[in-house]
Amino acid sequence: MKQREIVIVGAGPVGSTAAIALRQLGHDVLLIDRQTFPRDKSCGDGIPVGVTEIVYDLGLKEVFDQEDFYPIDGVCLVSPAGHIYESKMKRGKQGGQAHVIPRVQFDALLQEQAVRAGAEFFQARVKEPIVESGQVRGVKAQGADGLLVIPARLVLAADGATSVISRALQPQRPPDVHRAVALRAYMEELEVRPHQVEFFLHRGILPGYAWIFPMGAQKANIGLGMRLDKFRQQQLSLEQLLEKFLALPFMKERIRGDGRLQDVATWQLNFGSYKRLPRAFDGALLLGDAGWLIDPLTGGGIENGMTSALLAAQTAHRALQQGDFSRRMLHEYERACQAAMWPVMRRSYFVQRWLLRYPWLLDGLIKYARNHPRLAELLLAKL
Ligand SMILES: Cc1cc2nc3c(=O)[nH]c(=O)nc-3n(C[C@H](O)[C@H](O)[C@H](O)COP(=O)(O)OP(=O)(O)OC[C@H]3O[C@@H](n4cnc5c(N)ncnc54)[C@H](O)[C@@H]3O)c2cc1C
């Protein structure tokens, strides 16, 4: 294959956002994914206000607004003892709203827009980066016609939590306290709070939570996630933990039908709480989940990931202009990610580590938060 300016591995929301931004800057982009779109991705499907605003910034307001996505305007937190705190969600500067959008739809929309913007899409499974004298010079990928060598001036890794590029470039993984596992399912005939996402800080899951994110009058994305070190210390699987949660009296009351879970899927989450993680290498950048950018409190990763995509596009643009793909040049991406995301990441990590471990404290805080909205804002900052 001929040399490409930019190869992006992974066409999830992060890879597709980077592709759109780089095409808008006039660059040649090859976008590779092992799957064709639409494809599912295990997720709560919570698309926060910040993501809608990024989509608008990409010039996709009309495309996005014409879709019939389920809007969200409130959050409900339920403490271990059942105390409830409700809050309204603010709209973004451009009027953007939060939504619950099945990822199968959301990701396909962005991937389609990347192709419309002129990125070439190629279905192949990337095996590894091509590294010569410490410099990434492209990728090797398994396509329908066999193993291909795809040379590139710069590789952007957006291949998610199990990124082969990330593993090859930094084999040492952050410890388990910086990771989580989560399960997502869909349920119909379930009583939901219309247009409100619910988080249950349930005793058996801390540090973690169960969620119900409504998608319509009686349909929801439902699931739970738990920090990996704590998950390993207990005996139950994620499916069993969810079953236990659904068997709680207040949940049983809400299940109107047979309670069948559909499309159950588990996946891992890479938190951005490990500050020393490198994201820039000679010839390559790590973005989104491949760059460990999920918020360690909320488990939300789409907004941070798309933010990283925009920052990577700016750095890539400058690197291409200067013909310099060294880590020294690309390091500005790492700094920009830290500046944009670390303050919230650090705060989230603090809340997750110190508040989510004591159920009694959460009960007290959630009761207290009803009269102290500033504290609640801190807890809900990135939802
Ligand atoms: C259960 C669960 C619930 C979550 N809920 C939310 C939520 O409600 N809101 C939120 O903001 N975040 C949530 N997250 C986090 C969110 O899903 C991720 O942060 C987000 O998907 C990151 O996007 P990405 O583009 O980096 O990676 P992904 O969405 O994982 O996309 C990576 C892409 O790379 C492709 N790929 C992977 N390996 C290769 C390869 N070797 N070769 C070629 N292609 C490859 C994959 O096919 C995929 O299309 C949740 C995560 C989990 C697990």
Tab-separated table of N, CA and C in Angstrom, residues 135-212:
chain	number	residue	atom	x	y	z
A	135	GLN	N	10.756	4.379	15.869
A	135	GLN	CA	9.779	5.289	15.244
A	135	GLN	C	8.638	4.463	14.641
A	136	VAL	N	7.386	4.810	14.992
A	136	VAL	CA	6.243	4.127	14.367
A	136	VAL	C	6.122	4.633	12.927
A	137	ARG	N	6.058	3.689	11.991
A	137	ARG	CA	6.035	4.087	10.565
A	137	ARG	C	4.812	3.550	9.824
A	138	GLY	N	3.832	3.061	10.566
A	138	GLY	CA	2.633	2.536	9.932
A	138	GLY	C	2.088	1.391	10.742
A	139	VAL	N	1.223	0.589	10.100
A	139	VAL	CA	0.647	-0.555	10.816
A	139	VAL	C	0.624	-1.776	9.900
A	140	LYS	N	0.570	-2.949	10.540
A	140	LYS	CA	0.315	-4.186	9.804
A	140	LYS	C	-1.127	-4.570	10.102
A	141	ALA	N	-1.864	-4.910	9.049
A	141	ALA	CA	-3.295	-5.193	9.256
A	141	ALA	C	-3.726	-6.400	8.445
A	142	GLN	N	-4.633	-7.159	9.043
A	142	GLN	CA	-5.188	-8.338	8.378
A	142	GLN	C	-6.483	-7.929	7.684
A	143	GLY	N	-6.441	-7.837	6.364
A	143	GLY	CA	-7.647	-7.495	5.605
A	143	GLY	C	-8.217	-8.743	4.954
A	144	ALA	N	-9.258	-8.554	4.137
A	144	ALA	CA	-9.889	-9.708	3.475
A	144	ALA	C	-8.888	-10.411	2.561
A	145	ASP	N	-7.914	-9.665	2.016
A	145	ASP	CA	-6.955	-10.254	1.067
A	145	ASP	C	-5.628	-10.632	1.706
A	146	GLY	N	-5.579	-10.716	3.011
A	146	GLY	CA	-4.332	-11.131	3.670
A	146	GLY	C	-3.696	-10.018	4.476
A	147	LEU	N	-2.454	-10.269	4.902
A	147	LEU	CA	-1.755	-9.312	5.761
A	147	LEU	C	-1.184	-8.167	4.922
A	148	LEU	N	-1.498	-6.951	5.348
A	148	LEU	CA	-1.054	-5.781	4.593
A	148	LEU	C	-0.105	-4.943	5.429
A	149	VAL	N	0.857	-4.335	4.753
A	149	VAL	CA	1.726	-3.365	5.416
A	149	VAL	C	1.238	-1.992	4.959
A	150	ILE	N	0.852	-1.165	5.932
A	150	ILE	CA	0.301	0.154	5.576
A	150	ILE	C	1.211	1.238	6.154
A	151	PRO	N	2.088	1.821	5.345
A	151	PRO	CA	2.984	2.853	5.861
A	151	PRO	C	2.224	4.166	6.097
A	152	ALA	N	2.629	4.882	7.137
A	152	ALA	CA	1.967	6.163	7.442
A	152	ALA	C	2.980	7.102	8.075
A	153	ARG	N	2.767	8.384	7.880
A	153	ARG	CA	3.653	9.357	8.531
A	153	ARG	C	3.321	9.428	10.020
A	154	LEU	N	2.032	9.287	10.336
A	154	LEU	CA	1.612	9.337	11.741
A	154	LEU	C	0.475	8.342	11.962
A	155	VAL	N	0.533	7.628	13.077
A	155	VAL	CA	-0.533	6.684	13.423
A	155	VAL	C	-1.281	7.209	14.644
A	156	LEU	N	-2.604	7.289	14.539
A	156	LEU	CA	-3.428	7.660	15.691
A	156	LEU	C	-4.155	6.395	16.154
A	157	ALA	N	-3.880	5.991	17.394
A	157	ALA	CA	-4.517	4.788	17.929
A	157	ALA	C	-5.811	5.170	18.628
A	158	ALA	N	-6.933	4.746	18.036
A	158	ALA	CA	-8.260	4.972	18.642
A	158	ALA	C	-8.987	3.633	18.662
A	159	ASP	N	-8.215	2.581	18.971
A	159	ASP	CA	-8.770	1.229	18.887
A	159	ASP	C	-9.258	0.721	20.242
A	160	GLY	N	-9.644	1.637	21.101
A	160	GLY	CA	-10.396	1.264	22.295
A	160	GLY	C	-9.569	0.666	23.423
A	161	ALA	N	-10.292	0.121	24.402
A	161	ALA	CA	-9.679	-0.307	25.669
A	161	ALA	C	-8.682	-1.446	25.504
A	162	THR	N	-8.809	-2.230	24.431
A	162	THR	CA	-7.881	-3.356	24.244
A	162	THR	C	-6.874	-3.048	23.129
A	163	SER	N	-6.619	-1.780	22.925
A	163	SER	CA	-5.761	-1.302	21.824
A	163	SER	C	-4.474	-2.110	21.613
A	164	VAL	N	-4.289	-2.600	20.400
A	164	VAL	CA	-3.042	-3.330	20.102
A	164	VAL	C	-1.872	-2.345	19.966
A	165	ILE	N	-2.169	-1.129	19.550
A	165	ILE	CA	-1.089	-0.133	19.393
A	165	ILE	C	-0.586	0.269	20.786
A	166	SER	N	-1.529	0.555	21.683
A	166	SER	CA	-1.161	0.940	23.050
A	166	SER	C	-0.347	-0.169	23.718
A	167	ARG	N	-0.773	-1.403	23.558
A	167	ARG	CA	-0.067	-2.537	24.188
A	167	ARG	C	1.341	-2.692	23.635
A	168	ALA	N	1.495	-2.465	22.339
A	168	ALA	CA	2.822	-2.629	21.731
A	168	ALA	C	3.766	-1.505	22.177
A	169	LEU	N	3.236	-0.300	22.317
A	169	LEU	CA	4.115	0.838	22.607
A	169	LEU	C	4.393	1.004	24.095
A	170	GLN	N	3.482	0.572	24.941
A	170	GLN	CA	3.722	0.661	26.388
A	170	GLN	C	3.185	-0.591	27.066
A	171	PRO	N	3.976	-1.664	26.994
A	171	PRO	CA	3.494	-2.955	27.493
A	171	PRO	C	3.136	-2.941	28.982
A	172	GLN	N	3.726	-2.014	29.745
A	172	GLN	CA	3.406	-2.001	31.183
A	172	GLN	C	2.054	-1.324	31.411
A	173	ARG	N	1.101	-2.052	31.987
A	173	ARG	CA	-0.247	-1.503	32.167
A	173	ARG	C	-0.385	-0.863	33.543
A	174	PRO	N	-1.179	0.193	33.674
A	174	PRO	CA	-1.463	0.761	34.996
A	174	PRO	C	-2.144	-0.283	35.897
A	175	PRO	N	-1.981	-0.159	37.229
A	175	PRO	CA	-2.584	-1.143	38.135
A	175	PRO	C	-4.115	-1.163	38.078
A	176	ASP	N	-4.680	-2.240	38.660
A	176	ASP	CA	-6.128	-2.472	38.569
A	176	ASP	C	-6.994	-1.363	39.167
A	177	VAL	N	-6.453	-0.553	40.074
A	177	VAL	CA	-7.306	0.507	40.652
A	177	VAL	C	-7.631	1.558	39.595
A	178	HIS	N	-6.930	1.506	38.465
A	178	HIS	CA	-7.206	2.465	37.388
A	178	HIS	C	-8.029	1.831	36.255
A	179	ARG	N	-8.703	0.747	36.587
A	179	ARG	CA	-9.520	0.082	35.564
A	179	ARG	C	-10.846	-0.360	36.172
A	180	ALA	N	-11.805	-0.605	35.315
A	180	ALA	CA	-13.095	-1.129	35.786
A	180	ALA	C	-13.627	-2.124	34.768
A	181	VAL	N	-14.606	-2.899	35.210
A	181	VAL	CA	-15.342	-3.749	34.267
A	181	VAL	C	-16.820	-3.384	34.402
A	182	ALA	N	-17.535	-3.513	33.310
A	182	ALA	CA	-18.947	-3.124	33.356
A	182	ALA	C	-19.763	-3.997	32.414
A	183	LEU	N	-21.033	-4.078	32.751
A	183	LEU	CA	-21.968	-4.867	31.954
A	183	LEU	C	-23.129	-3.978	31.533
A	184	ARG	N	-23.525	-4.100	30.297
A	184	ARG	CA	-24.671	-3.341	29.797
A	184	ARG	C	-25.694	-4.290	29.197
A	185	ALA	N	-26.973	-3.962	29.425
A	185	ALA	CA	-28.054	-4.734	28.805
A	185	ALA	C	-29.192	-3.764	28.483
A	186	TYR	N	-30.176	-4.251	27.763
A	186	TYR	CA	-31.376	-3.448	27.520
A	186	TYR	C	-32.564	-4.180	28.123
A	187	MET	N	-33.529	-3.393	28.633
A	187	MET	CA	-34.734	-4.025	29.172
A	187	MET	C	-35.964	-3.239	28.730
A	188	GLU	N	-36.978	-3.990	28.319
A	188	GLU	CA	-38.255	-3.340	27.968
A	188	GLU	C	-39.257	-3.580	29.086
A	189	GLU	N	-40.348	-2.846	29.052
A	189	GLU	CA	-41.405	-2.925	30.076
A	189	GLU	C	-40.821	-2.703	31.479
A	190	LEU	N	-40.037	-1.664	31.557
A	190	LEU	CA	-39.422	-1.276	32.828
A	190	LEU	C	-39.876	0.159	33.125
A	191	GLU	N	-40.278	0.379	34.354
A	191	GLU	CA	-40.684	1.751	34.718
A	191	GLU	C	-39.437	2.625	34.780
A	192	VAL	N	-39.425	3.705	33.997
A	192	VAL	CA	-38.255	4.595	33.991
A	192	VAL	C	-38.675	5.975	34.492
A	193	ARG	N	-37.686	6.766	34.855
A	193	ARG	CA	-37.958	8.177	35.118
A	193	ARG	C	-37.773	8.883	33.787
A	194	PRO	N	-38.850	9.427	33.213
A	194	PRO	CA	-38.728	9.976	31.866
A	194	PRO	C	-37.643	11.055	31.807
A	195	HIS	N	-36.774	10.942	30.838
A	195	HIS	CA	-35.727	11.947	30.541
A	195	HIS	C	-34.764	12.184	31.702
A	196	GLN	N	-34.638	11.203	32.562
A	196	GLN	CA	-33.728	11.335	33.695
A	196	GLN	C	-32.854	10.074	33.787
A	197	VAL	N	-31.530	10.295	33.894
A	197	VAL	CA	-30.661	9.117	34.077
A	197	VAL	C	-30.521	8.840	35.571
A	198	GLU	N	-30.538	7.564	35.924
A	198	GLU	CA	-30.468	7.187	37.349
A	198	GLU	C	-29.175	6.435	37.645
A	199	PHE	N	-28.529	6.820	38.742
A	199	PHE	CA	-27.316	6.144	39.212
A	199	PHE	C	-27.608	5.587	40.607
A	200	PHE	N	-27.364	4.301	40.785
A	200	PHE	CA	-27.616	3.666	42.085
A	200	PHE	C	-26.280	3.327	42.732
A	201	LEU	N	-25.960	4.013	43.816
A	201	LEU	CA	-24.710	3.756	44.534
A	201	LEU	C	-24.980	2.615	45.507
A	202	HIS	N	-25.114	1.452	44.925
A	202	HIS	CA	-25.579	0.308	45.694
A	202	HIS	C	-24.411	-0.332	46.448
A	203	ARG	N	-24.695	-0.730	47.680
A	203	ARG	CA	-23.680	-1.240	48.614
A	203	ARG	C	-22.773	-2.339	48.012
A	204	GLY	N	-23.366	-3.289	47.330
A	204	GLY	CA	-22.585	-4.433	46.830
A	204	GLY	C	-21.701	-4.110	45.635
A	205	ILE	N	-21.802	-2.913	45.101
A	205	ILE	CA	-21.071	-2.600	43.857
A	205	ILE	C	-19.979	-1.553	44.085
A	206	LEU	N	-19.983	-0.903	45.236
A	206	LEU	CA	-19.040	0.198	45.469
A	206	LEU	C	-17.598	-0.312	45.491
A	207	PRO	N	-16.611	0.405	44.964
A	207	PRO	CA	-16.753	1.651	44.204
A	207	PRO	C	-17.183	1.343	42.767
A	208	GLY	N	-18.378	1.774	42.482
A	208	GLY	CA	-19.009	1.530	41.195
A	208	GLY	C	-20.482	1.859	41.376
A	209	TYR	N	-21.273	1.573	40.368
A	209	TYR	CA	-22.708	1.870	40.504
A	209	TYR	C	-23.497	1.078	39.474
A	210	ALA	N	-24.796	1.008	39.716
A	210	ALA	CA	-25.702	0.469	38.691
A	210	ALA	C	-26.416	1.653	38.064
A	211	TRP	N	-26.875	1.485	36.846
A	211	TRP	CA	-27.571	2.598	36.191
A	211	TRP	C	-28.824	2.129	35.474
A	212	ILE	N	-29.747	3.088	35.338
A	212	ILE	CA	-30.881	2.919	34.422
A	212	ILE	C	-30.925	4.189	33.585
